[in-house]
PDB file of C-alpha atoms in Angstrom:
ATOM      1  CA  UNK A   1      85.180  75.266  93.326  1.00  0.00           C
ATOM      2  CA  UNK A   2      88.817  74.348  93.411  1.00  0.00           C
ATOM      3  CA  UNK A   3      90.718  73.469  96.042  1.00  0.00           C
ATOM      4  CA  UNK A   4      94.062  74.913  96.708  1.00  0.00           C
ATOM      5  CA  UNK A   5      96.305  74.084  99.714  1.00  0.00           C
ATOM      6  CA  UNK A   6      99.847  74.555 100.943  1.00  0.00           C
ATOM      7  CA  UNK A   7     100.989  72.082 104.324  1.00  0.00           C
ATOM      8  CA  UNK A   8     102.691  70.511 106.224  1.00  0.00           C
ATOM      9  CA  UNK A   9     100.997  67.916 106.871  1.00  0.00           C
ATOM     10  CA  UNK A  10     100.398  64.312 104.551  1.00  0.00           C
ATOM     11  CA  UNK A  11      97.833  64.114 102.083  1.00  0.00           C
ATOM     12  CA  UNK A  12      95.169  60.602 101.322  1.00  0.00           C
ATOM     13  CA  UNK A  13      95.245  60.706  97.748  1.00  0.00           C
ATOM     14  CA  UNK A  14      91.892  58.306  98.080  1.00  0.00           C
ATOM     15  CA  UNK A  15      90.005  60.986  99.836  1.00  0.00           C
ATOM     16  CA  UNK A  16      90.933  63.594  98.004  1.00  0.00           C
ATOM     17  CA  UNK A  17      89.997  62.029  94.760  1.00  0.00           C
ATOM     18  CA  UNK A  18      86.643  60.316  96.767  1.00  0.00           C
ATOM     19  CA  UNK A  19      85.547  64.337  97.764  1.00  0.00           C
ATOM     20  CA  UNK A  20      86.268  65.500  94.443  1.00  0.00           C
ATOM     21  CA  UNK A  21      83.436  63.515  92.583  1.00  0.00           C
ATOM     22  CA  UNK A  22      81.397  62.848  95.218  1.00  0.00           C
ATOM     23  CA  UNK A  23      77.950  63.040  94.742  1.00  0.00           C
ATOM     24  CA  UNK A  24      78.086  64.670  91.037  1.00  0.00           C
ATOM     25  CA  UNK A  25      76.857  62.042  88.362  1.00  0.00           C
ATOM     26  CA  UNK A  26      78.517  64.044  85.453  1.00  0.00           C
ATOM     27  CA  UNK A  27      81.963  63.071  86.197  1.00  0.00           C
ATOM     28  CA  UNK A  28      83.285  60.573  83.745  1.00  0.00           C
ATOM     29  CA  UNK A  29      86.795  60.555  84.700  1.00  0.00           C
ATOM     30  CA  UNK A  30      89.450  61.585  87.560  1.00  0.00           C
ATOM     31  CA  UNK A  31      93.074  62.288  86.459  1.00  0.00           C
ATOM     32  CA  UNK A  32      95.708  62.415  89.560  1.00  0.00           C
ATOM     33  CA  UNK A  33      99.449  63.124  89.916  1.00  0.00           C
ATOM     34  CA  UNK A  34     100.856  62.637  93.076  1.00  0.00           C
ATOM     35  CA  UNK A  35     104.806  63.309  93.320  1.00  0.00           C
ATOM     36  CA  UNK A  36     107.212  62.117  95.610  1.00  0.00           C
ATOM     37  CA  UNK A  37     110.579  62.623  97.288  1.00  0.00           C
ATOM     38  CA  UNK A  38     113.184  60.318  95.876  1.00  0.00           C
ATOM     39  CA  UNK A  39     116.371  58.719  97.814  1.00  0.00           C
ATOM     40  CA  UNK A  40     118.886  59.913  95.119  1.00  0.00           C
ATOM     41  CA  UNK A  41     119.322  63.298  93.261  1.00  0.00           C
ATOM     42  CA  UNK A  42     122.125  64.025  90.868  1.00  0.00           C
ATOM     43  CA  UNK A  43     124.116  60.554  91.464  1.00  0.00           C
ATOM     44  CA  UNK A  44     124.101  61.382  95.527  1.00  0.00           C
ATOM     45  CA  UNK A  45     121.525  59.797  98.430  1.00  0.00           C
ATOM     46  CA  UNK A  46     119.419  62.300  99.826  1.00  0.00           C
ATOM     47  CA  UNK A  47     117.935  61.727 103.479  1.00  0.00           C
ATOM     48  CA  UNK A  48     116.044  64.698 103.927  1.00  0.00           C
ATOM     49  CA  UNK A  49     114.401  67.727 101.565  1.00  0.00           C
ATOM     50  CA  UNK A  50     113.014  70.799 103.122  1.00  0.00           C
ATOM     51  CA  UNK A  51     110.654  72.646 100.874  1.00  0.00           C
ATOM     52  CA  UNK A  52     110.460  76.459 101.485  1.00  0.00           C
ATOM     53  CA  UNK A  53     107.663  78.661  99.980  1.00  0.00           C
ATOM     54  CA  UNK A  54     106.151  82.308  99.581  1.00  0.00           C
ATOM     55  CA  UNK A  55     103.440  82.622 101.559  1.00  0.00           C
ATOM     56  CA  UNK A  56     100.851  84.807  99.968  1.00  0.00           C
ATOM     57  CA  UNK A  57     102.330  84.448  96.231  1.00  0.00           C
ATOM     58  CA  UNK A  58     102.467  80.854  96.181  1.00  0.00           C
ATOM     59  CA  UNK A  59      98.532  80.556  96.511  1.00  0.00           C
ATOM     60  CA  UNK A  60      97.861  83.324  94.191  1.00  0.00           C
ATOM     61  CA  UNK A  61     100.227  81.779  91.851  1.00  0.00           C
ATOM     62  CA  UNK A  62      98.620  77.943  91.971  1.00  0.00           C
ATOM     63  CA  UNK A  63      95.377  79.693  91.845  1.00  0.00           C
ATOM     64  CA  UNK A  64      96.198  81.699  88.768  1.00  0.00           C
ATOM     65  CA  UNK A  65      97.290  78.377  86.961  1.00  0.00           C
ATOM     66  CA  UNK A  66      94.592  76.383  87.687  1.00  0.00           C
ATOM     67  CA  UNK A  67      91.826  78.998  86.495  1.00  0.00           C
ATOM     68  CA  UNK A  68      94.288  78.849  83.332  1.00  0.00           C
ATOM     69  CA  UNK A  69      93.676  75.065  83.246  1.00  0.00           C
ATOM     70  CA  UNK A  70      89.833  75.466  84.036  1.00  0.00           C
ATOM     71  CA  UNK A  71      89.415  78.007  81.332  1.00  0.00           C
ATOM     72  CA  UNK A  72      91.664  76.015  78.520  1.00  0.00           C
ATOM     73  CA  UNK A  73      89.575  72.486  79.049  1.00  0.00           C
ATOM     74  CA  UNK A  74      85.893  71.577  80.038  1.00  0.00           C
ATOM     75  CA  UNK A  75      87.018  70.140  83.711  1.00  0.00           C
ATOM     76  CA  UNK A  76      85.034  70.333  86.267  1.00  0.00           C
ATOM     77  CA  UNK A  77      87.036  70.564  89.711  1.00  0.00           C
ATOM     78  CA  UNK A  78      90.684  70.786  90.901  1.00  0.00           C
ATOM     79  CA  UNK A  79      92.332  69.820  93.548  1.00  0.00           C
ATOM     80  CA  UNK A  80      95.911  71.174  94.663  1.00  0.00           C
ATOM     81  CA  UNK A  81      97.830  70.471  97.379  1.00  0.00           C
ATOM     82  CA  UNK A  82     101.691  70.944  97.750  1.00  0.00           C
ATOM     83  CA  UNK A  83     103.109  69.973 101.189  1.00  0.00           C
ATOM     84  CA  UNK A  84     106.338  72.480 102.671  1.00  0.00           C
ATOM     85  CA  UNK A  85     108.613  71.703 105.471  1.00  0.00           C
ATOM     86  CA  UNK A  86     110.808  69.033 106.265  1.00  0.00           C
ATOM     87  CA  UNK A  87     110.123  65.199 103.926  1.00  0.00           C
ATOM     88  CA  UNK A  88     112.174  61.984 103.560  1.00  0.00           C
ATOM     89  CA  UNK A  89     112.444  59.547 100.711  1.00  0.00           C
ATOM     90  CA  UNK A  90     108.936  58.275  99.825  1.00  0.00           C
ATOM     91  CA  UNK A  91     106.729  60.709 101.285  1.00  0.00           C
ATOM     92  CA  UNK A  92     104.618  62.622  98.710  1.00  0.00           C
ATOM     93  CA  UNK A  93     105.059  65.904  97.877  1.00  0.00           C
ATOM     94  CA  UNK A  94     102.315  66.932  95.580  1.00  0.00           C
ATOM     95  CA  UNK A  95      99.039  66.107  94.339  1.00  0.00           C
ATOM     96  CA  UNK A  96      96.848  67.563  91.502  1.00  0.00           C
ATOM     97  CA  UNK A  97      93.494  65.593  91.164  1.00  0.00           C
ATOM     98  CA  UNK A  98      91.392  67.061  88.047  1.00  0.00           C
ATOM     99  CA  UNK A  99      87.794  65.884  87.783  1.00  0.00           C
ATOM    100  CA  UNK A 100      85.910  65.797  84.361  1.00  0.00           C
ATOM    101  CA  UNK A 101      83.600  64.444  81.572  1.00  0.00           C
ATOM    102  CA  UNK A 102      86.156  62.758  79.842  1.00  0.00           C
ATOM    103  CA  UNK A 103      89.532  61.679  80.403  1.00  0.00           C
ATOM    104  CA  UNK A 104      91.381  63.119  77.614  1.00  0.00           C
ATOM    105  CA  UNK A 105      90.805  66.508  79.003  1.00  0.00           C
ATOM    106  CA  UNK A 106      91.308  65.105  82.367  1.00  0.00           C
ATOM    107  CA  UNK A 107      94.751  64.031  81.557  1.00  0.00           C
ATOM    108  CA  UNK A 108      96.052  67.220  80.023  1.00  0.00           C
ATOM    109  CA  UNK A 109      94.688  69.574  82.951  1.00  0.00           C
ATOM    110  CA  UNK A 110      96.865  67.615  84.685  1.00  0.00           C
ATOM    111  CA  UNK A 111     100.120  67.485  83.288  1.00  0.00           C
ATOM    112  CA  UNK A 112      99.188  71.221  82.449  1.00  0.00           C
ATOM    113  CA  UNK A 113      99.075  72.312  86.266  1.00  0.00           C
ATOM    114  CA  UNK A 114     101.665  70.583  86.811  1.00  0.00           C
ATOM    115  CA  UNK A 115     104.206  71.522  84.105  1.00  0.00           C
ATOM    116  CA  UNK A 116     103.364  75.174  85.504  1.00  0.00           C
ATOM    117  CA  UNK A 117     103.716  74.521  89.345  1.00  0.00           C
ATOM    118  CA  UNK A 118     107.401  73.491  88.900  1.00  0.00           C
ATOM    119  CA  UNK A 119     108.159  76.432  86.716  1.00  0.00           C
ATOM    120  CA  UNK A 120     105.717  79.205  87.888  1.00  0.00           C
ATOM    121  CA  UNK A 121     104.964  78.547  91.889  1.00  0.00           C
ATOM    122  CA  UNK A 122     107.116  79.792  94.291  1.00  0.00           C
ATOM    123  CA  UNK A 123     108.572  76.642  95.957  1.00  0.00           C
ATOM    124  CA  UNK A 124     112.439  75.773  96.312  1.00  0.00           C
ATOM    125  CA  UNK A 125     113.990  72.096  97.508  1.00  0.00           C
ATOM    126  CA  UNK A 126     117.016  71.878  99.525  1.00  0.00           C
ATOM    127  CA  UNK A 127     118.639  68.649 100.052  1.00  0.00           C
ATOM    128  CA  UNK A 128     120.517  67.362 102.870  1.00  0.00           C
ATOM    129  CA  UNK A 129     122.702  64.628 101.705  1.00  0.00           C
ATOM    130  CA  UNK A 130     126.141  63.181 103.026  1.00  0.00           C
ATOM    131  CA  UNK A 131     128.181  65.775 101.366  1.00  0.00           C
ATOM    132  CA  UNK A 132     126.420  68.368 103.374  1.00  0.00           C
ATOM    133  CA  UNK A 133     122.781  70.656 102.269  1.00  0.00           C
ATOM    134  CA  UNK A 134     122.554  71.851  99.128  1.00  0.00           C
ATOM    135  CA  UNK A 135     119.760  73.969  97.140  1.00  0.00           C
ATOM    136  CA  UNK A 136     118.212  72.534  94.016  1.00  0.00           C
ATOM    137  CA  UNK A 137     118.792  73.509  90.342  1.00  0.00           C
ATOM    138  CA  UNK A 138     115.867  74.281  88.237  1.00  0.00           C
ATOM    139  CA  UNK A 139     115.826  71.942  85.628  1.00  0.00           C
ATOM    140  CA  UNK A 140     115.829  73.572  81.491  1.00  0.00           C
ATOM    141  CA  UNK A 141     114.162  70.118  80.731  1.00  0.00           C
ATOM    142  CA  UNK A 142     110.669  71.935  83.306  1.00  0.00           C
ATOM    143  CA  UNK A 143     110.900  75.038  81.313  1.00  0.00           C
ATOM    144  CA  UNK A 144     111.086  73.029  78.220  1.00  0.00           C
ATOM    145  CA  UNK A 145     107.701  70.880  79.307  1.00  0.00           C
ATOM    146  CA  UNK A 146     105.755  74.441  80.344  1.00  0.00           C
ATOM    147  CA  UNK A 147     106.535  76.013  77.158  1.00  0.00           C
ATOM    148  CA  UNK A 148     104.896  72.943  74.982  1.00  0.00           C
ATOM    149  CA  UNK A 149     101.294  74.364  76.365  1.00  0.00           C
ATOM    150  CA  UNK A 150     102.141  78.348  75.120  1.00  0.00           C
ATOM    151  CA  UNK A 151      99.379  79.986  73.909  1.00  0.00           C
ATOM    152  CA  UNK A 152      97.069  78.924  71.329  1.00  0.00           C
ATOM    153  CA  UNK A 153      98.342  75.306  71.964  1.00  0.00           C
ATOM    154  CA  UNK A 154      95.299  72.910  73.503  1.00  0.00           C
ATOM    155  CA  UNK A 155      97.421  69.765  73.816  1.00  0.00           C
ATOM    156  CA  UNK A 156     100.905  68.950  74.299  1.00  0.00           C
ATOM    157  CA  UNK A 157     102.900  67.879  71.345  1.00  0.00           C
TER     158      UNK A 157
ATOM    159  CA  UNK B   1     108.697 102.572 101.641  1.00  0.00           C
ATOM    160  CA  UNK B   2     109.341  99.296  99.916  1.00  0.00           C
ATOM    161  CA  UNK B   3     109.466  96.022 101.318  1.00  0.00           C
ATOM    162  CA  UNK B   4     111.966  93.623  99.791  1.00  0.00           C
ATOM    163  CA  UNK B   5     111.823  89.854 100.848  1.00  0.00           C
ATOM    164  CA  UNK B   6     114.742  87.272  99.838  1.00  0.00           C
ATOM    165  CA  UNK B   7     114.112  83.240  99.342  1.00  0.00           C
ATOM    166  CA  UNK B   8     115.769  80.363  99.512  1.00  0.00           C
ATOM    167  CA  UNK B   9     119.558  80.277  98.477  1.00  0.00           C
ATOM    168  CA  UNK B  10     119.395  84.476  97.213  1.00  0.00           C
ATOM    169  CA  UNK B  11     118.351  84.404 101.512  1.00  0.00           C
ATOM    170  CA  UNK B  12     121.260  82.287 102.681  1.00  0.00           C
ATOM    171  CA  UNK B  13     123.721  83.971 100.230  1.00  0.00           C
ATOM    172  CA  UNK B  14     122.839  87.601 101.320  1.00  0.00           C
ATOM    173  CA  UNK B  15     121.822  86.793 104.972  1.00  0.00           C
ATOM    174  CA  UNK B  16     118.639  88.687 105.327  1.00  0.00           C
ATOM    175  CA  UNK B  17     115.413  87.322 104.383  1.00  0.00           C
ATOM    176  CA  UNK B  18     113.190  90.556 104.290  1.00  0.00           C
ATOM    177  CA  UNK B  19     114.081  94.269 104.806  1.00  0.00           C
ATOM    178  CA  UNK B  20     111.810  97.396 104.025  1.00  0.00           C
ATOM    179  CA  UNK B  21     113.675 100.256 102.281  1.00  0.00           C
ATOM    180  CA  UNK B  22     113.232 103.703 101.282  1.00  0.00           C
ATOM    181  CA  UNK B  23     114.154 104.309  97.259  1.00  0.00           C
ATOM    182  CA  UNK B  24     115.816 106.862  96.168  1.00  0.00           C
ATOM    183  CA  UNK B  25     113.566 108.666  93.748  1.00  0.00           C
ATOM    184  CA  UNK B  26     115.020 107.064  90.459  1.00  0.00           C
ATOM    185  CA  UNK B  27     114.843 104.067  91.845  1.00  0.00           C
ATOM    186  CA  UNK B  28     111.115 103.259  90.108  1.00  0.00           C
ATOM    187  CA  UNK B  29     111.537  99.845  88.561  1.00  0.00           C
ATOM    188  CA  UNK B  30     112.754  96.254  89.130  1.00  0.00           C
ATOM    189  CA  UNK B  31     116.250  96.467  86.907  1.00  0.00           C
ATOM    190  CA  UNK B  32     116.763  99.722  89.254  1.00  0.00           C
ATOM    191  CA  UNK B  33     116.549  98.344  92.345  1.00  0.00           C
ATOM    192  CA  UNK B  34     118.608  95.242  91.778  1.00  0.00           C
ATOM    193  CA  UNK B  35     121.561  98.137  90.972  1.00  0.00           C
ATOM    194  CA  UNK B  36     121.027 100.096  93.931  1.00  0.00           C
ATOM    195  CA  UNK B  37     120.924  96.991  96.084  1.00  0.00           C
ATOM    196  CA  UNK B  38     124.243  95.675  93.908  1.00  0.00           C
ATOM    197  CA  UNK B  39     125.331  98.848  95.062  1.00  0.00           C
ATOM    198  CA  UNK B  40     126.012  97.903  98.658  1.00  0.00           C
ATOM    199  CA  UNK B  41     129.220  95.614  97.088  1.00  0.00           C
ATOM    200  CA  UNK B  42     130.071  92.149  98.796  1.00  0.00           C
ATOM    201  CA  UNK B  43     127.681  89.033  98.894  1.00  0.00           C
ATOM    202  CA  UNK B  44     125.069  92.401  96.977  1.00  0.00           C
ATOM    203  CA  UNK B  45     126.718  92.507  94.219  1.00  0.00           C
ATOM    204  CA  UNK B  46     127.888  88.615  93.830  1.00  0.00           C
ATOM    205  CA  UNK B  47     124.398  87.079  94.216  1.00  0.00           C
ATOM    206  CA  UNK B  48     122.820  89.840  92.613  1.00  0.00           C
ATOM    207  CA  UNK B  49     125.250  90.202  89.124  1.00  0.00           C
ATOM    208  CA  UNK B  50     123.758  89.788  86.240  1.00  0.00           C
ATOM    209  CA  UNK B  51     123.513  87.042  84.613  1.00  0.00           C
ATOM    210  CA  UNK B  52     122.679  85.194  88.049  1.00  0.00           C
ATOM    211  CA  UNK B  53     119.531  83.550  87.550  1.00  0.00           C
ATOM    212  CA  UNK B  54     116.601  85.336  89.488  1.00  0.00           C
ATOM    213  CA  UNK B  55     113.397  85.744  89.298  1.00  0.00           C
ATOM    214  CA  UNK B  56     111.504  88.826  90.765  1.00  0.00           C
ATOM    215  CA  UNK B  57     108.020  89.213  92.073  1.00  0.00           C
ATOM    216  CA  UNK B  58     105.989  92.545  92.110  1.00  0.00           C
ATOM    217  CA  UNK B  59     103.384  92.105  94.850  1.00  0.00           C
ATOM    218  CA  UNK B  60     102.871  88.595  94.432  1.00  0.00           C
ATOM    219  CA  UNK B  61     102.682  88.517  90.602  1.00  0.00           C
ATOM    220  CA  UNK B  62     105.893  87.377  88.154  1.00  0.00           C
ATOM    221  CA  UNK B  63     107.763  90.198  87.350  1.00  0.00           C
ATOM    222  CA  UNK B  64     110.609  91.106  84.588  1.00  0.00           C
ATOM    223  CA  UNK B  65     113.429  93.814  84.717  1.00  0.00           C
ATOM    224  CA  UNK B  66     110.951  96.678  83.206  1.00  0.00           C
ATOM    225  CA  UNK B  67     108.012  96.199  86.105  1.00  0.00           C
ATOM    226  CA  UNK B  68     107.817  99.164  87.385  1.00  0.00           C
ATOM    227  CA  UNK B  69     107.858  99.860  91.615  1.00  0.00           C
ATOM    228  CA  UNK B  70     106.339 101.983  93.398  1.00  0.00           C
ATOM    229  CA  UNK B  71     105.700 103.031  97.505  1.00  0.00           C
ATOM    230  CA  UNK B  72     103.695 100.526  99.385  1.00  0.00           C
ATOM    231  CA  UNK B  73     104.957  97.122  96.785  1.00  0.00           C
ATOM    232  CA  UNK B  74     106.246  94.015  97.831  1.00  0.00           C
ATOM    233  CA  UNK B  75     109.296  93.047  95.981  1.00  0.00           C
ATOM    234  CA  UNK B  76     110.790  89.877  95.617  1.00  0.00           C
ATOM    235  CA  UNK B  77     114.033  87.962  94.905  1.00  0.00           C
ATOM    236  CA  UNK B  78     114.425  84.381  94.232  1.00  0.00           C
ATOM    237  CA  UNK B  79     116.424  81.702  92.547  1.00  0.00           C
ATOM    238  CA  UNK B  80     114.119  80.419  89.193  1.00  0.00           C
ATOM    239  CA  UNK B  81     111.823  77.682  91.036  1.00  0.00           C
ATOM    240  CA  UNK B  82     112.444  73.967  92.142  1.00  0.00           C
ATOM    241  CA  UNK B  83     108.682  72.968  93.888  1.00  0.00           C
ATOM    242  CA  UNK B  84     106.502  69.825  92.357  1.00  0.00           C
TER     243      UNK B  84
END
């Protein structure tokens, strides 16, 4: 069963990955992503990002993309957990742990859920930097990585 | 009755982050009810022009300019998304 969860709160990438195999012999591999908030964003220092969500879509929407992922690869679990609220530079923002036979499969579950999340989940960054606060752009480049896995596609070119 | 709910900088731009409205009864899909809310003029029809980028949400699902709406939805507005 996958695991889907919007918080506040910090994640331990250790025992998330550590519950996602545990006791199940057939896993072969674990792929993880975990991303972070950076210090500088278009040239200027950021101290603080506040993530804001849709509660209610948001889970539907990260649980629509990882049945995708579960239905286009043999995986066996998912974990998802996106943190909202207030985060400085270095805290992590987002973790996708995919559990499997092999790691091939592993590997492009993950960089599948999370090409999706940036373009299809309802989250939005603003930054507070020394010029002031200031919403984030969506980037063409994220579109341009969620379009390599359109349909019929197994693997990203 | 629809509800309409706002996010992020489409929120801060029109000050309101969620209102519930009655539609007028050509008012049936998503392209129609970002004219009738352009309508009111102002910050309405600025953040709302097209061209802007948006995306729109039809109870909880992506949605394009031909979903249609109906009583009882959930509609959203929202700059395209910046999460990960």
């Amino acid at each position: 069963m996958p695991t889907i969860r919007v918080q506040t709160e910090d994640f331990d990438v250790g025992a998330e990955i550590a519950r996602l195999h545990a006791g199940n012999p057939k896993v072969g591999a674990v792929a993880s992503f975990v991303g972070l908030c950076r210090d500088v964003n278009e040239g200027d220092a950021v101290a603080t990002m506040t993530l804001e969500h849709y509660p209610g879509m948001t889970e539907k929407a990260l649980a629509g993309i990882v049945d995708e992922a579960m239905a286009r690869w043999s995986i066996m679990d998912v974990t998802v957990v996106h943190r909202v609220g207030e985060m400085k530079p270095t805290d992590q923002i987002v973790l996708v742990v995919i559990a499997g036979a092999h790691r091939g499969e592993a590997f492009a579950a993950c960089e599948f859920i999370m090409d999706y999340l940036k373009t299809r989940a309802p989250f939005w960054k603003k930054e507070q930097t020394a010029e002031g606060a200031r919403w984030v752009d969506a980037r063409a480049t994220d579109d341009d990585s969620a379009a390599r896995w359109s349909a019929g596609e197994k693997s990203a070119a | 009755m629809v509800r309409i709910l706002y996010f992020a900088k489409l929120r801060e731009d029109l000050g309101k982050s969620a209102e519930d409205l009655d539609l007028p009864g050509d008012v049936a899909s998503v392209a129609a009810l970002r004219s009738h809310l352009m309508a009111r003029g102002g910050a309405w029809a600025t953040a709302l022009a097209q061209g802007k980028a948006l995306r729109v949400a039809v109870n909880h699902d992506m949605a394009d300019a031909a979903t249609p709406i109906k009583a009882g939805d959930e509609v959203a507005f929202f700059p395209p998304v910046t999460g990960g």
